[in-house]
Amino acid sequence: MQNKIKLILLSTVFSTGAGVLIMEVAAVRLLAPYFGSSLYVLSSVLTVVLLALSMGYYYGGKLSDKLPYHLPLYMIITMGGFSLLSLSFCALIFLPSAGPAMPLMVGPLFFSICFFFIPALLLGIDSPYVIKLLSQEVGLEESGGVVGATFFWSTAGSITGSLASGFFLIPTFGLIQTMTATGLFFVLMGVIAGLSVRSLLRQSPNYDKRNDIPLQTPAIIMVTIAISLSYLLMTHTTHANAVYEDDGYYSHIYIYDDELNGRPVRYLKRDVNNSSAIHLDGDDLVYAYTKFAPLFSYLKPDAKNFLMLGGGSYTIPKAIHASYPEINIDVVEIEPSLFEIAKKYFRLPDTDKITNHINDARVYLQKSDKKYDVIYVDTFSTGHFVPPHLATKEYLELLKNTLNDDGVIIINFIGTRPSTDNRTMTGSFTKTVTSVFPKVDLYTAQPSAGRFPQNLMFVLRNNSDLPSFDEEVTIDIGDKDISLNSLQIEPDSLIKKADKIITDNQNPVESLLLKERFLY
C-alpha cells in the first residue's frame, strides 16, 4: 500500500513539473500575437512563473505542516487545473482587445501576472507537500532521500513538459488545445488521485479520519465545470474572418481577406505582423518594399540565381519567377508550413525553379558554399523586430561572402530617421552595414513617412566602383511611378556619434528597437 501511495505522490510531482513548463511555453505563445516573441515577453513569463513557484514552495511548506494529509494536496492541484482553464478562457476573451492597448514593456508582465500567476502558485505547492507526506512515512533519517527523489521527479517532469510542448504538443495539436488539455488533466488528476489515495489509506488500521473530506459532490461539480470550460476553449475562434489559422513552430499564422485602396487583398499575419499580401484580382505586388526586389535587373541584368532570406507568403519569389523564369531561386524560411501555405493560399507556382530551404537565415549562410548574384533580405521576428543575430557585423560579413563580386544585396529594414542624438537601432544598424560593404545606397519606401517607422531599403555591393541605379529608373509607389533617386537618402544622415557597430558580443538590438518604437 505504501509503495502505491509513494508512486502516486512522485507521479504527482512529475506531472505538475511537466504542467508548469507546458504552461510556461504556452504563455509565451499566447502573448506573442500581441507583444511579439521578444526577450521582454520571455523574461516576463519566466519572472512571473518563478515568483509564483517560489511563493508556492513557501506556502506549500507551511500548509503541509498545518494539514499533513493527502486530500488537501489533491484539492489544491484540482484548483490549479481549474484556474488554468478559467484564466486561459479569460485570456482568449480579453487579450484581443486589451493586448494592443498595453505598452510592449508593461503588457507581457501585466498579463502574465493576470493569467498565469495563480495556476503556477497552486501547482508549486505540491513539491513541499509531497516531501512532507513522504517524510512522515520514512522518518527524519531518510528525509534527504525523500527530498532528492521529489526534486528529481519534479525536474524530470519539467524537462519532459518543456520538450513535449515545444516539439510535439503545440505544433501538433495547437496552443489552445494544449492549454485546455493541461488544465483539464490537472482537474481530473486531482480528483482521481485524491480518491485513489483515500481508498488506499482506508485499508490501513491507522487510518486518519481527517482524510475523510467529502469529495464526491464537489468533485462532480468541478469536473462538470472544467469540461464545460474546455469545450468553450476548444470551440473559441480567435478570428471569425480567418481564411486559414494555425499555430506554427515560430508564430501564430493567420490569413484573412480584406480590401486595400478598393481592391481585394489577402494578408498573411504572423503574430502581430501583417508580413505580406497579394492582390486577389491581379498579380501586381501590394507593398512598396516588395517592389524593390525586381529592380535588381538594372544592376545585375545577367543574374543567374537569386537568394531570398525570409519567405513569408513567397510573394517576392513568385514575382521574380514570373518576370525572370530562367533564374534559379532559393528561399530560406524558418517556419516549415509557410511554403505549402503559399502554394495553397497565395498562388505560389509549383516549379523546380523555386527551391525552399527550411532553416534559419544565418545557419543557411554558414553551411552553404553557394554564391549568389542577387540576395534579398526580408527577415523579421514578431513585432517587425529584426532578429538580433541577423543584425550583427558577423552576419553581414556572411552575406558579403555569399554574394558574387558584381552581385547585389537588397535588405528591407524597418527603421526611423533619428530625431535625437542618442543611440538608435536604425543608426547603429546603418553604421554596421557601412562598416562591412564598400558601397551602400539607401532608399525609403514611404516618402511621406517622415520620421515615423518605415521601410528603409539598403542596396549593397561588394565593390565601390559598381554602378548605382540610373536616373531614369522608376518605382510604383502609391499607384504612381516616381523616380527611384527621389527616394534616396544618405546613410550618414541616419548615423549619430552615439551609434555603435552591432556585433555578436555587443548586441543590444531588442532594447534599441524598443526605445526607438517608444519614440513614435
Short mmCIF file of C-alpha atoms in Angstrom, two decimals:
data_model
loop_
_atom_site.label_atom_id
_atom_site.label_comp_id
_atom_site.label_asym_id
_atom_site.label_seq_id
_atom_site.Cartn_x
_atom_site.Cartn_y
_atom_site.Cartn_z
CA MET A 1 0.00 0.00 0.00
CA GLN A 2 2.75 2.46 0.98
CA ASN A 3 4.61 1.81 -2.26
CA LYS A 4 1.46 2.56 -4.24
CA ILE A 5 0.93 5.83 -2.38
CA LYS A 6 4.59 6.77 -2.90
CA LEU A 7 4.22 6.07 -6.61
CA ILE A 8 1.14 8.29 -6.80
CA LEU A 9 2.90 11.11 -4.94
CA LEU A 10 6.03 11.01 -7.11
CA SER A 11 3.86 10.80 -10.23
CA THR A 12 2.11 13.90 -8.94
CA VAL A 13 5.30 16.00 -8.75
CA PHE A 14 6.37 14.70 -12.16
CA SER A 15 3.03 15.76 -13.65
CA THR A 16 2.96 19.19 -12.03
CA GLY A 17 6.57 19.80 -13.08
CA ALA A 18 5.62 18.99 -16.67
CA GLY A 19 2.44 21.04 -16.46
CA VAL A 20 4.19 24.19 -15.26
CA LEU A 21 6.66 24.07 -18.16
CA ILE A 22 3.90 23.39 -20.68
CA MET A 23 2.04 26.39 -19.29
CA GLU A 24 5.23 28.49 -19.46
CA VAL A 25 5.90 27.70 -23.12
CA ALA A 26 2.22 28.16 -23.96
CA ALA A 27 2.16 31.52 -22.17
CA VAL A 28 4.93 32.87 -24.40
CA ARG A 29 3.00 31.78 -27.50
CA LEU A 30 -0.30 33.12 -26.16
CA LEU A 31 1.19 36.60 -25.64
CA ALA A 32 3.18 36.63 -28.90
CA PRO A 33 0.32 37.78 -31.19
CA TYR A 34 0.00 40.97 -29.13
CA PHE A 35 3.54 41.66 -27.91
CA GLY A 36 5.80 39.63 -30.20
CA SER A 37 8.27 36.99 -29.11
CA SER A 38 11.00 39.29 -27.83
CA LEU A 39 13.10 38.89 -24.71
CA TYR A 40 10.59 41.07 -22.85
CA VAL A 41 7.82 38.52 -23.29
CA LEU A 42 10.05 35.61 -22.34
CA SER A 43 11.52 37.44 -19.33
CA SER A 44 8.06 38.48 -18.12
CA VAL A 45 6.67 34.94 -18.28
CA LEU A 46 9.75 33.45 -16.59
CA THR A 47 9.67 36.09 -13.85
CA VAL A 48 6.01 35.56 -13.04
CA VAL A 49 6.20 31.76 -13.09
CA LEU A 50 9.34 31.68 -10.93
CA LEU A 51 7.81 34.15 -8.47
CA ALA A 52 4.63 32.07 -8.29
CA LEU A 53 6.58 28.84 -7.80
CA SER A 54 8.74 30.33 -5.05
CA MET A 55 5.64 31.50 -3.20
CA GLY A 56 4.01 28.13 -3.81
CA TYR A 57 7.01 26.38 -2.27
CA TYR A 58 6.93 28.68 0.74
CA TYR A 59 3.23 28.46 1.47
CA GLY A 60 3.10 24.80 0.48
CA GLY A 61 5.62 24.03 3.20
CA LYS A 62 3.66 25.97 5.81
CA LEU A 63 0.34 24.46 4.73
CA SER A 64 1.73 20.92 4.81
CA ASP A 65 2.79 21.45 8.43
CA LYS A 66 -0.73 22.53 9.38
CA LEU A 67 -2.58 19.98 7.23
CA PRO A 68 -0.24 16.99 6.76
CA TYR A 69 -2.84 14.94 4.91
CA HIS A 70 -3.13 13.78 1.31
CA LEU A 71 -6.50 15.14 0.27
CA PRO A 72 -5.74 18.88 0.68
CA LEU A 73 -2.85 18.41 -1.74
CA TYR A 74 -5.08 16.95 -4.45
CA MET A 75 -7.76 19.55 -3.87
CA ILE A 76 -5.13 22.24 -4.50
CA ILE A 77 -3.98 20.51 -7.70
CA THR A 78 -7.60 20.35 -8.88
CA MET A 79 -7.94 24.07 -8.16
CA GLY A 80 -4.71 24.69 -10.10
CA GLY A 81 -6.09 22.95 -13.18
CA PHE A 82 -9.41 24.72 -12.80
CA SER A 83 -7.69 28.12 -12.53
CA LEU A 84 -5.61 27.39 -15.64
CA LEU A 85 -8.76 26.59 -17.61
CA SER A 86 -10.64 29.62 -16.29
CA LEU A 87 -7.83 32.13 -16.79
CA SER A 88 -6.95 30.74 -20.24
CA PHE A 89 -10.54 31.35 -21.27
CA CYS A 90 -10.35 34.89 -19.85
CA ALA A 91 -7.11 35.46 -21.77
CA LEU A 92 -8.73 34.48 -25.07
CA ILE A 93 -11.63 36.83 -24.37
CA PHE A 94 -9.72 39.90 -23.15
CA LEU A 95 -6.32 39.77 -24.88
CA PRO A 96 -7.55 40.65 -28.41
CA SER A 97 -8.97 43.96 -27.17
CA ALA A 98 -6.76 44.74 -24.16
CA GLY A 99 -3.45 43.47 -25.55
CA PRO A 100 -2.92 46.11 -28.27
CA ALA A 101 -3.63 48.88 -25.74
CA MET A 102 -0.74 47.90 -23.46
CA PRO A 103 2.89 49.03 -23.96
CA LEU A 104 5.37 46.38 -25.10
CA MET A 105 7.38 46.56 -21.89
CA VAL A 106 4.42 46.56 -19.49
CA GLY A 107 1.85 44.36 -21.23
CA PRO A 108 3.64 40.99 -21.08
CA LEU A 109 4.37 41.35 -17.37
CA PHE A 110 0.85 42.54 -16.55
CA PHE A 111 -0.94 39.77 -18.44
CA SER A 112 1.48 37.11 -17.20
CA ILE A 113 0.50 38.05 -13.66
CA CYS A 114 -3.20 38.12 -14.53
CA PHE A 115 -3.38 34.79 -16.33
CA PHE A 116 -0.54 32.57 -15.12
CA PHE A 117 0.44 33.56 -11.59
CA ILE A 118 -2.36 31.74 -9.76
CA PRO A 119 -2.08 28.40 -11.65
CA ALA A 120 1.71 28.35 -11.17
CA LEU A 121 1.33 29.23 -7.47
CA LEU A 122 -1.16 26.43 -6.85
CA LEU A 123 0.85 23.85 -8.78
CA GLY A 124 4.02 24.95 -6.97
CA ILE A 125 2.53 23.97 -3.61
CA ASP A 126 2.82 20.27 -4.38
CA SER A 127 6.60 19.71 -4.03
CA PRO A 128 6.95 20.67 -0.33
CA TYR A 129 3.63 18.96 0.34
CA VAL A 130 4.82 15.69 -1.21
CA ILE A 131 8.10 15.91 0.72
CA LYS A 132 6.14 16.33 3.97
CA LEU A 133 3.83 13.38 3.25
CA LEU A 134 6.66 11.05 2.22
CA SER A 135 8.84 12.10 5.16
CA GLN A 136 6.07 11.13 7.57
CA GLU A 137 6.39 7.55 6.36
CA VAL A 138 10.20 7.16 6.43
CA GLY A 139 11.27 9.37 9.31
CA LEU A 140 13.98 12.01 9.63
CA GLU A 141 16.89 9.67 8.91
CA GLU A 142 15.70 9.14 5.31
CA SER A 143 14.38 12.65 4.64
CA GLY A 144 17.35 13.51 2.40
CA GLY A 145 16.43 10.71 0.01
CA VAL A 146 12.82 11.90 0.00
CA VAL A 147 13.86 15.45 -0.91
CA GLY A 148 16.21 14.18 -3.62
CA ALA A 149 13.61 11.88 -5.16
CA THR A 150 10.95 14.59 -5.10
CA PHE A 151 13.11 17.17 -6.86
CA PHE A 152 14.43 14.57 -9.30
CA TRP A 153 10.95 13.62 -10.50
CA SER A 154 9.75 17.22 -10.46
CA THR A 155 12.70 18.32 -12.60
CA ALA A 156 12.30 15.30 -14.89
CA GLY A 157 8.70 16.36 -15.38
CA SER A 158 9.80 19.91 -16.20
CA ILE A 159 12.23 18.62 -18.83
CA THR A 160 9.52 16.42 -20.31
CA GLY A 161 7.00 19.26 -20.37
CA SER A 162 9.45 21.67 -21.97
CA LEU A 163 10.35 19.26 -24.77
CA ALA A 164 6.81 17.95 -25.26
CA SER A 165 5.23 21.40 -25.55
CA GLY A 166 7.77 22.83 -27.98
CA PHE A 167 8.46 19.81 -30.15
CA PHE A 168 5.13 17.99 -30.14
CA LEU A 169 2.06 19.29 -28.33
CA ILE A 170 1.71 22.88 -29.58
CA PRO A 171 2.90 22.21 -33.17
CA THR A 172 0.75 19.08 -33.46
CA PHE A 173 -2.44 19.93 -31.59
CA GLY A 174 -2.36 23.72 -31.30
CA LEU A 175 -1.90 26.22 -28.50
CA ILE A 176 -5.47 26.33 -27.19
CA GLN A 177 -5.85 22.56 -27.30
CA THR A 178 -2.60 22.09 -25.37
CA MET A 179 -3.56 24.57 -22.65
CA THR A 180 -7.06 23.10 -22.40
CA ALA A 181 -5.79 19.53 -22.12
CA THR A 182 -3.25 20.55 -19.46
CA GLY A 183 -5.84 22.30 -17.30
CA LEU A 184 -8.37 19.50 -17.66
CA PHE A 185 -5.68 16.92 -16.88
CA PHE A 186 -4.95 18.53 -13.51
CA VAL A 187 -8.63 18.79 -12.63
CA LEU A 188 -9.14 15.11 -13.36
CA MET A 189 -5.82 14.08 -11.83
CA GLY A 190 -6.59 15.89 -8.60
CA VAL A 191 -9.96 14.19 -8.30
CA ILE A 192 -8.90 10.69 -9.39
CA ALA A 193 -5.59 10.63 -7.49
CA GLY A 194 -7.25 12.06 -4.39
CA LEU A 195 -9.95 9.42 -4.39
CA SER A 196 -7.39 6.67 -5.12
CA VAL A 197 -5.13 7.71 -2.24
CA ARG A 198 -8.07 7.90 0.15
CA SER A 199 -9.15 4.41 -0.90
CA LEU A 200 -5.64 3.08 -0.20
CA LEU A 201 -5.39 4.89 3.13
CA ARG A 202 -8.67 3.38 4.30
CA GLN A 203 -7.06 -0.04 4.11
CA SER A 204 -4.67 0.91 6.91
CA PRO A 205 -5.63 0.13 10.52
CA ASN A 206 -4.15 3.53 11.46
CA TYR A 207 -6.36 5.42 9.02
CA ASP A 208 -6.65 9.10 9.94
CA LYS A 209 -10.27 10.14 9.55
CA ARG A 210 -9.20 13.69 8.83
CA ASN A 211 -8.58 12.38 5.30
CA ASP A 212 -12.33 11.75 5.11
CA ILE A 213 -13.21 15.01 3.40
CA PRO A 214 -16.46 14.58 1.42
CA LEU A 215 -15.21 14.71 -2.18
CA GLN A 216 -17.89 13.23 -4.38
CA THR A 217 -20.20 16.24 -4.76
CA PRO A 218 -17.52 18.97 -5.17
CA ALA A 219 -15.58 16.64 -7.49
CA ILE A 220 -18.59 16.19 -9.76
CA ILE A 221 -19.22 19.95 -9.80
CA MET A 222 -15.56 20.81 -10.53
CA VAL A 223 -15.24 18.23 -13.30
CA THR A 224 -18.51 19.34 -14.91
CA ILE A 225 -17.44 23.00 -14.93
CA ALA A 226 -13.94 22.08 -16.15
CA ILE A 227 -15.33 20.07 -19.06
CA SER A 228 -17.66 22.96 -19.94
CA LEU A 229 -14.74 25.41 -19.89
CA SER A 230 -12.70 23.01 -22.01
CA TYR A 231 -15.47 22.91 -24.59
CA LEU A 232 -15.65 26.72 -24.68
CA LEU A 233 -11.88 26.95 -25.10
CA MET A 234 -11.75 24.35 -27.85
CA THR A 235 -14.59 25.96 -29.82
CA HIS A 236 -13.40 29.54 -29.32
CA THR A 237 -12.48 31.26 -32.59
CA THR A 238 -9.87 33.98 -32.33
CA HIS A 239 -10.60 35.43 -35.79
CA ALA A 240 -14.03 34.92 -37.29
CA ASN A 241 -12.90 36.05 -40.76
CA ALA A 242 -9.89 33.75 -40.99
CA VAL A 243 -9.22 32.07 -44.33
CA TYR A 244 -6.62 29.98 -42.52
CA GLU A 245 -5.40 29.97 -38.93
CA ASP A 246 -2.95 27.73 -37.12
CA ASP A 247 -0.01 27.68 -34.73
CA GLY A 248 3.34 27.33 -36.44
CA TYR A 249 6.63 26.43 -34.81
CA TYR A 250 7.67 30.09 -34.54
CA SER A 251 4.49 32.15 -34.77
CA HIS A 252 0.72 32.14 -34.90
CA ILE A 253 -0.24 32.09 -38.59
CA TYR A 254 -3.39 33.91 -39.66
CA ILE A 255 -4.56 34.51 -43.23
CA TYR A 256 -7.51 36.79 -43.95
CA ASP A 257 -9.08 38.74 -46.83
CA ASP A 258 -9.76 42.47 -46.80
CA GLU A 259 -9.71 45.50 -49.08
CA LEU A 260 -6.89 47.97 -49.73
CA ASN A 261 -7.47 51.05 -51.89
CA GLY A 262 -10.68 49.50 -53.17
CA ARG A 263 -9.06 46.22 -54.23
CA PRO A 264 -9.45 42.77 -52.62
CA VAL A 265 -6.29 41.73 -50.80
CA ARG A 266 -5.24 38.57 -48.98
CA TYR A 267 -2.97 39.13 -45.98
CA LEU A 268 -0.56 36.88 -44.12
CA LYS A 269 -0.34 37.85 -40.47
CA ARG A 270 2.24 36.25 -38.18
CA ASP A 271 1.62 37.15 -34.56
CA VAL A 272 1.41 40.98 -34.65
CA ASN A 273 2.88 41.37 -38.16
CA ASN A 274 0.95 41.86 -41.37
CA SER A 275 4.00 40.41 -43.04
CA SER A 276 2.92 40.15 -46.68
CA ALA A 277 -0.07 40.24 -49.02
CA ILE A 278 -1.31 39.64 -52.56
CA HIS A 279 -3.99 41.26 -54.68
CA LEU A 280 -6.77 38.76 -55.31
CA ASP A 281 -7.67 40.44 -58.60
CA GLY A 282 -4.16 40.63 -60.06
CA ASP A 283 -0.51 39.68 -59.75
CA ASP A 284 0.99 43.13 -59.08
CA LEU A 285 2.82 43.48 -55.78
CA VAL A 286 1.00 45.08 -52.84
CA TYR A 287 3.64 46.59 -50.57
CA ALA A 288 6.18 49.18 -51.70
CA TYR A 289 9.16 47.36 -50.19
CA THR A 290 8.46 44.27 -52.31
CA LYS A 291 8.65 46.39 -55.48
CA PHE A 292 12.36 46.96 -54.89
CA ALA A 293 13.12 43.28 -55.50
CA PRO A 294 12.64 43.26 -59.31
CA LEU A 295 14.89 46.33 -59.60
CA PHE A 296 17.94 44.10 -59.29
CA SER A 297 17.82 43.67 -63.06
CA TYR A 298 19.07 47.24 -63.54
CA LEU A 299 22.20 46.44 -61.54
CA LYS A 300 22.71 42.77 -62.42
CA PRO A 301 20.88 42.10 -65.70
CA ASP A 302 22.65 38.77 -66.28
CA ALA A 303 21.70 37.30 -62.88
CA LYS A 304 21.52 33.50 -62.89
CA ASN A 305 20.41 32.89 -59.31
CA PHE A 306 18.50 34.68 -56.54
CA LEU A 307 18.54 34.07 -52.78
CA MET A 308 15.56 35.15 -50.70
CA LEU A 309 16.07 35.20 -46.93
CA GLY A 310 12.63 35.15 -45.29
CA GLY A 311 9.86 33.66 -47.40
CA GLY A 312 6.67 34.85 -45.72
CA SER A 313 3.92 34.32 -48.27
CA TYR A 314 6.57 33.96 -51.02
CA THR A 315 5.22 36.94 -52.97
CA ILE A 316 8.71 38.11 -53.98
CA PRO A 317 9.93 34.70 -55.25
CA LYS A 318 6.62 34.40 -57.11
CA ALA A 319 7.09 37.81 -58.75
CA ILE A 320 10.74 37.16 -59.65
CA HIS A 321 9.84 33.81 -61.20
CA ALA A 322 7.02 35.37 -63.21
CA SER A 323 9.32 38.07 -64.65
CA TYR A 324 12.52 36.02 -64.91
CA PRO A 325 11.54 32.35 -65.30
CA GLU A 326 15.11 31.32 -66.16
CA ILE A 327 16.52 32.39 -62.76
CA ASN A 328 17.04 29.75 -60.07
CA ILE A 329 15.55 30.96 -56.80
CA ASP A 330 16.48 29.67 -53.34
CA VAL A 331 14.21 30.68 -50.47
CA VAL A 332 15.24 30.29 -46.83
CA GLU A 333 12.27 30.31 -44.44
CA ILE A 334 12.40 29.09 -40.85
CA GLU A 335 8.63 28.42 -40.49
CA PRO A 336 8.13 24.94 -42.01
CA SER A 337 4.49 25.26 -43.06
CA LEU A 338 4.66 28.55 -44.98
CA PHE A 339 5.89 27.09 -48.27
CA GLU A 340 2.84 24.84 -48.68
CA ILE A 341 0.57 27.60 -47.34
CA ALA A 342 1.93 29.95 -50.02
CA LYS A 343 1.10 27.41 -52.72
CA LYS A 344 -2.43 26.94 -51.45
CA TYR A 345 -3.42 30.49 -50.49
CA PHE A 346 -1.01 32.87 -52.28
CA ARG A 347 -0.76 31.34 -55.76
CA LEU A 348 2.90 30.33 -55.50
CA PRO A 349 3.58 28.12 -58.55
CA ASP A 350 4.87 24.60 -58.10
CA THR A 351 8.12 24.79 -60.06
CA ASP A 352 11.61 23.36 -59.79
CA LYS A 353 12.98 26.88 -60.27
CA ILE A 354 11.99 27.76 -56.70
CA THR A 355 13.75 25.69 -54.04
CA ASN A 356 12.65 26.02 -50.42
CA HIS A 357 15.05 25.60 -47.51
CA ILE A 358 13.59 25.27 -44.00
CA ASN A 359 16.33 26.89 -41.98
CA ASP A 360 17.46 29.95 -40.09
CA ALA A 361 18.94 32.51 -42.48
CA ARG A 362 22.29 32.74 -40.71
CA VAL A 363 22.63 28.99 -40.31
CA TYR A 364 21.95 28.57 -44.03
CA LEU A 365 24.64 31.11 -44.93
CA GLN A 366 27.14 29.41 -42.64
CA LYS A 367 26.54 25.97 -44.13
CA SER A 368 26.15 26.90 -47.79
CA ASP A 369 29.14 27.32 -50.08
CA LYS A 370 26.95 28.63 -52.91
CA LYS A 371 27.45 32.15 -54.31
CA TYR A 372 24.55 34.29 -55.50
CA ASP A 373 24.08 37.11 -57.98
CA VAL A 374 21.17 38.61 -56.02
CA ILE A 375 20.25 38.36 -52.34
CA TYR A 376 17.04 39.87 -50.96
CA VAL A 377 16.78 40.00 -47.16
CA ASP A 378 13.34 40.24 -45.52
CA THR A 379 13.83 38.67 -42.09
CA PHE A 380 11.76 39.77 -39.11
CA SER A 381 10.56 38.27 -35.89
CA THR A 382 7.19 39.28 -34.47
CA GLY A 383 6.64 42.97 -33.89
CA HIS A 384 8.68 43.74 -37.04
CA PHE A 385 11.77 43.32 -34.91
CA VAL A 386 15.00 42.32 -36.61
CA PRO A 387 16.23 39.06 -35.04
CA PRO A 388 19.31 40.09 -33.03
CA HIS A 389 21.61 37.54 -34.67
CA LEU A 390 20.60 38.86 -38.10
CA ALA A 391 21.74 42.43 -37.42
CA THR A 392 25.39 41.99 -36.49
CA LYS A 393 28.63 42.69 -38.32
CA GLU A 394 29.42 38.97 -38.37
CA TYR A 395 26.11 38.19 -40.08
CA LEU A 396 26.59 40.93 -42.67
CA GLU A 397 30.06 39.57 -43.41
CA LEU A 398 28.44 36.19 -44.12
CA LEU A 399 26.09 37.93 -46.55
CA LYS A 400 29.02 39.69 -48.20
CA ASN A 401 30.91 36.43 -48.65
CA THR A 402 27.83 34.74 -50.15
CA LEU A 403 27.49 37.40 -52.85
CA ASN A 404 29.25 37.23 -56.19
CA ASP A 405 31.72 40.05 -56.84
CA ASP A 406 29.38 42.01 -59.09
CA GLY A 407 26.16 40.94 -57.35
CA VAL A 408 23.64 43.00 -55.40
CA ILE A 409 22.05 42.67 -51.96
CA ILE A 410 18.77 44.36 -51.06
CA ILE A 411 17.87 44.49 -47.35
CA ASN A 412 14.42 45.50 -46.13
CA PHE A 413 14.81 47.18 -42.74
CA ILE A 414 12.06 48.87 -40.74
CA GLY A 415 13.61 51.91 -39.10
CA THR A 416 13.24 55.62 -38.40
CA ARG A 417 15.08 58.79 -39.18
CA PRO A 418 16.67 59.71 -35.83
CA SER A 419 15.21 62.72 -34.02
CA THR A 420 17.72 62.68 -31.13
CA ASP A 421 21.47 62.40 -30.71
CA ASN A 422 21.07 59.24 -28.64
CA ARG A 423 22.00 55.83 -29.94
CA THR A 424 19.29 54.29 -32.13
CA MET A 425 18.74 50.93 -33.75
CA THR A 426 18.48 52.49 -37.20
CA GLY A 427 21.71 54.43 -36.80
CA SER A 428 23.59 51.50 -35.29
CA PHE A 429 22.45 49.10 -37.99
CA THR A 430 23.33 51.59 -40.72
CA LYS A 431 26.78 52.08 -39.21
CA THR A 432 27.23 48.30 -39.07
CA VAL A 433 26.24 47.95 -42.73
CA THR A 434 28.63 50.68 -43.87
CA SER A 435 31.46 49.05 -41.92
CA VAL A 436 31.09 45.86 -44.00
CA PHE A 437 30.06 46.95 -47.50
CA PRO A 438 32.12 49.39 -49.56
CA LYS A 439 29.06 50.59 -51.49
CA VAL A 440 25.79 51.36 -49.71
CA ASP A 441 22.81 53.06 -51.36
CA LEU A 442 19.81 53.73 -49.15
CA TYR A 443 16.19 54.40 -50.12
CA THR A 444 12.93 54.93 -48.29
CA ALA A 445 9.88 53.01 -49.49
CA GLN A 446 7.48 55.52 -47.90
CA PRO A 447 8.46 59.05 -48.97
CA SER A 448 5.73 60.67 -46.84
CA ALA A 449 6.53 58.77 -43.62
CA GLY A 450 8.85 61.48 -42.30
CA ARG A 451 10.45 60.36 -39.05
CA PHE A 452 7.93 57.62 -38.35
CA PRO A 453 8.84 53.91 -38.71
CA GLN A 454 9.16 52.99 -42.38
CA ASN A 455 10.75 50.52 -44.77
CA LEU A 456 14.35 51.52 -45.42
CA MET A 457 15.88 49.68 -48.37
CA PHE A 458 19.63 49.06 -48.30
CA VAL A 459 21.16 48.29 -51.72
CA LEU A 460 24.64 46.85 -51.18
CA ARG A 461 27.54 46.00 -53.47
CA ASN A 462 30.90 44.34 -52.86
CA ASN A 463 32.76 46.91 -54.92
CA SER A 464 32.53 50.68 -54.59
CA ASP A 465 33.17 51.08 -58.33
CA LEU A 466 29.98 49.25 -59.29
CA PRO A 467 27.17 51.50 -60.57
CA SER A 468 24.08 52.69 -58.72
CA PHE A 469 20.60 52.98 -60.25
CA ASP A 470 20.33 55.27 -63.27
CA GLU A 471 18.23 58.42 -63.03
CA GLU A 472 15.53 57.04 -65.34
CA VAL A 473 14.72 54.10 -63.03
CA THR A 474 11.25 54.50 -61.53
CA ILE A 475 9.21 52.57 -58.99
CA ASP A 476 5.46 52.32 -58.47
CA ILE A 477 4.70 53.90 -55.08
CA GLY A 478 1.10 54.71 -54.24
CA ASP A 479 -0.22 53.87 -57.73
CA LYS A 480 2.16 56.23 -59.48
CA ASP A 481 5.65 55.90 -60.90
CA ILE A 482 8.23 58.06 -59.19
CA SER A 483 11.94 58.41 -59.69
CA LEU A 484 13.90 56.00 -57.53
CA ASN A 485 16.56 58.64 -56.95
CA SER A 486 13.93 60.88 -55.32
CA LEU A 487 13.63 58.25 -52.58
CA GLN A 488 17.36 58.10 -51.89
CA ILE A 489 18.77 59.26 -48.57
CA GLU A 490 22.34 59.44 -47.35
CA PRO A 491 23.31 56.64 -44.94
CA ASP A 492 25.39 59.11 -42.91
CA SER A 493 22.24 61.14 -42.19
CA LEU A 494 20.98 58.27 -40.01
CA ILE A 495 24.19 57.81 -38.03
CA LYS A 496 24.85 59.78 -34.84
CA LYS A 497 28.01 59.90 -32.74
CA ALA A 498 26.40 57.67 -30.11
CA ASP A 499 25.71 54.89 -32.60
CA LYS A 500 27.96 51.84 -32.45
CA ILE A 501 28.62 48.84 -34.63
CA ILE A 502 26.47 45.84 -33.61
CA THR A 503 28.44 42.64 -33.03
CA ASP A 504 27.64 39.18 -31.74
CA ASN A 505 29.32 40.12 -28.47
CA GLN A 506 27.76 43.59 -28.12
CA ASN A 507 24.20 43.12 -29.34
CA PRO A 508 21.54 45.39 -27.74
CA VAL A 509 19.18 45.04 -30.71
CA GLU A 510 15.95 44.40 -28.81
CA SER A 511 16.43 47.20 -26.28
CA LEU A 512 17.37 49.64 -29.07
CA LEU A 513 14.34 48.63 -31.13
CA LEU A 514 12.01 49.04 -28.18
CA LYS A 515 13.37 52.51 -27.35
CA GLU A 516 13.08 53.53 -30.98
CA ARG A 517 9.47 52.38 -31.24
CA PHE A 518 8.55 54.15 -27.98
CA LEU A 519 9.58 57.48 -29.51
CA TYR A 520 6.78 57.09 -32.04
#
